[in-house]
Amino acid sequence: MNDVKADPPPKPTELSDRFVLGIVAAYATAFIVFGAIVDGPWAIIRGLAEIVTTRDALLTDYFGLGGKGAACVNAGLLTLAACFVYYKAGARMSGAAVACLFLVLGFGLFGKNLFNIWFIVLGVYFYSRFKGEPFAQHINTAFFGTALAPIFSEIAFSSALSFAVALPLAAVTATVIGFILAPAAAQLFKAHMGFSLYNMGFTAGIIGVLVVALFKSYGFVPDPVMIWTSGNNWLLGW
């Protein structure tokens, strides 16, 4: 009797990277549409200008700073821009990549804006070029590392420095932070041996502490910020 080999079980269908990226982009677009509905175009433009030109250390609620419409449009546009970078880099849309993009969307409501994240991303890109490796290999590090983006805004729009000095200093500081993020994350991974889901958060925290300590040693002590809104439950709920 001849042995009959059973057919191998079908492999689960993998969603294409473009399809997954399209889903994230659709969420981001929904934020933009919602922002356009709740506020008019001029209110959104004024709010975006306020958001990108203001210090945004914790806690700076963009709803209170620029308005509900501007905050949602900022989050949506920022995430669409990040999706475009992922697309151009040819990055795989792994679970980590999706988590990274949704973090950008969420923190686009406070802390990350259309201006302050890009020098950190540029620093990681420079590191990838320095190592001769594709940027796609480090792109998650770049966008997870934008947790430190408020440092750029804190320096660039500080009242303690003239804008002509503050902006270049902020750009250089953020670029250097981006450049050291990837090697720092690789080394700090040994601190918990993989028993943490938040390696980049841990790395960003360590680097942030060092940066703040360095600036405080030169007498640059940021003033605390507390912009917080409440309510809007019915509007945001639906």
Phi, psi and omega in degrees: 000124182286136175289133178254117180280127179288146177294141178296147180299144181295141178284143178298140181288129179268133175290139180290154180300320181295323180294314179296318179297324178295324178295315179298317180297326178294319176299315181298319179296324178298323176297318180295316180297316179299316179299321180291333180285318188278340179223154177282168184299320181290323176296322179293316180298314178297319180294319177297319178299320179294319183295315187278351183243023183232146172303140182222045172292164177298127007240121179236101180278117182294337174298319179281332183277311185243351182104161184297315182296312181296320180298315181291322178294320177301313181297317181293312180296321180298318181290322176298320178296319178295319176301320179296320178296317177299319181295313182293328180283346182070032184284146174287138180270072178283177176301322179296321180294317179296317178300319181298314182292323178288332173294320176300317180297314182293314182280357170291352176268347172195125175105316182247133178222181186294350183249321196273352184270340197285334179287329174293316177300319179297321179298318177294322177298317177300321179296318180297322177292321178299322180275352182070031182244153179295143180299330179302333180290337185242007189293326177295320176301319182299312186276331169295323182291347177290002168304336180267007181303325179301338176299320178301310181295322181299321180280313187297325186245026177287141178281351182278346183232150173290150184298327180296332177268320188294318184294310177299322179297319179296317181296316180293316180300312181295322179293318178296319177302313179299321183295324184267354183299312185296309178295326178295318179297321179296322180284318182288344174302329181291342182291330181236000174054036176085002181271032177215139176276355192242045183300318180289326176296318177297315179297314179299321179297315179297313180295319179300317178299317180295318181295314180297319178297320179297314181291324178295327179294339176260012176084009179267096183249109182296141175285144178294150180237138176214085174247113187218132178246158176221170183089206182060020186296319181292316181297312183282335183297317181284000000 
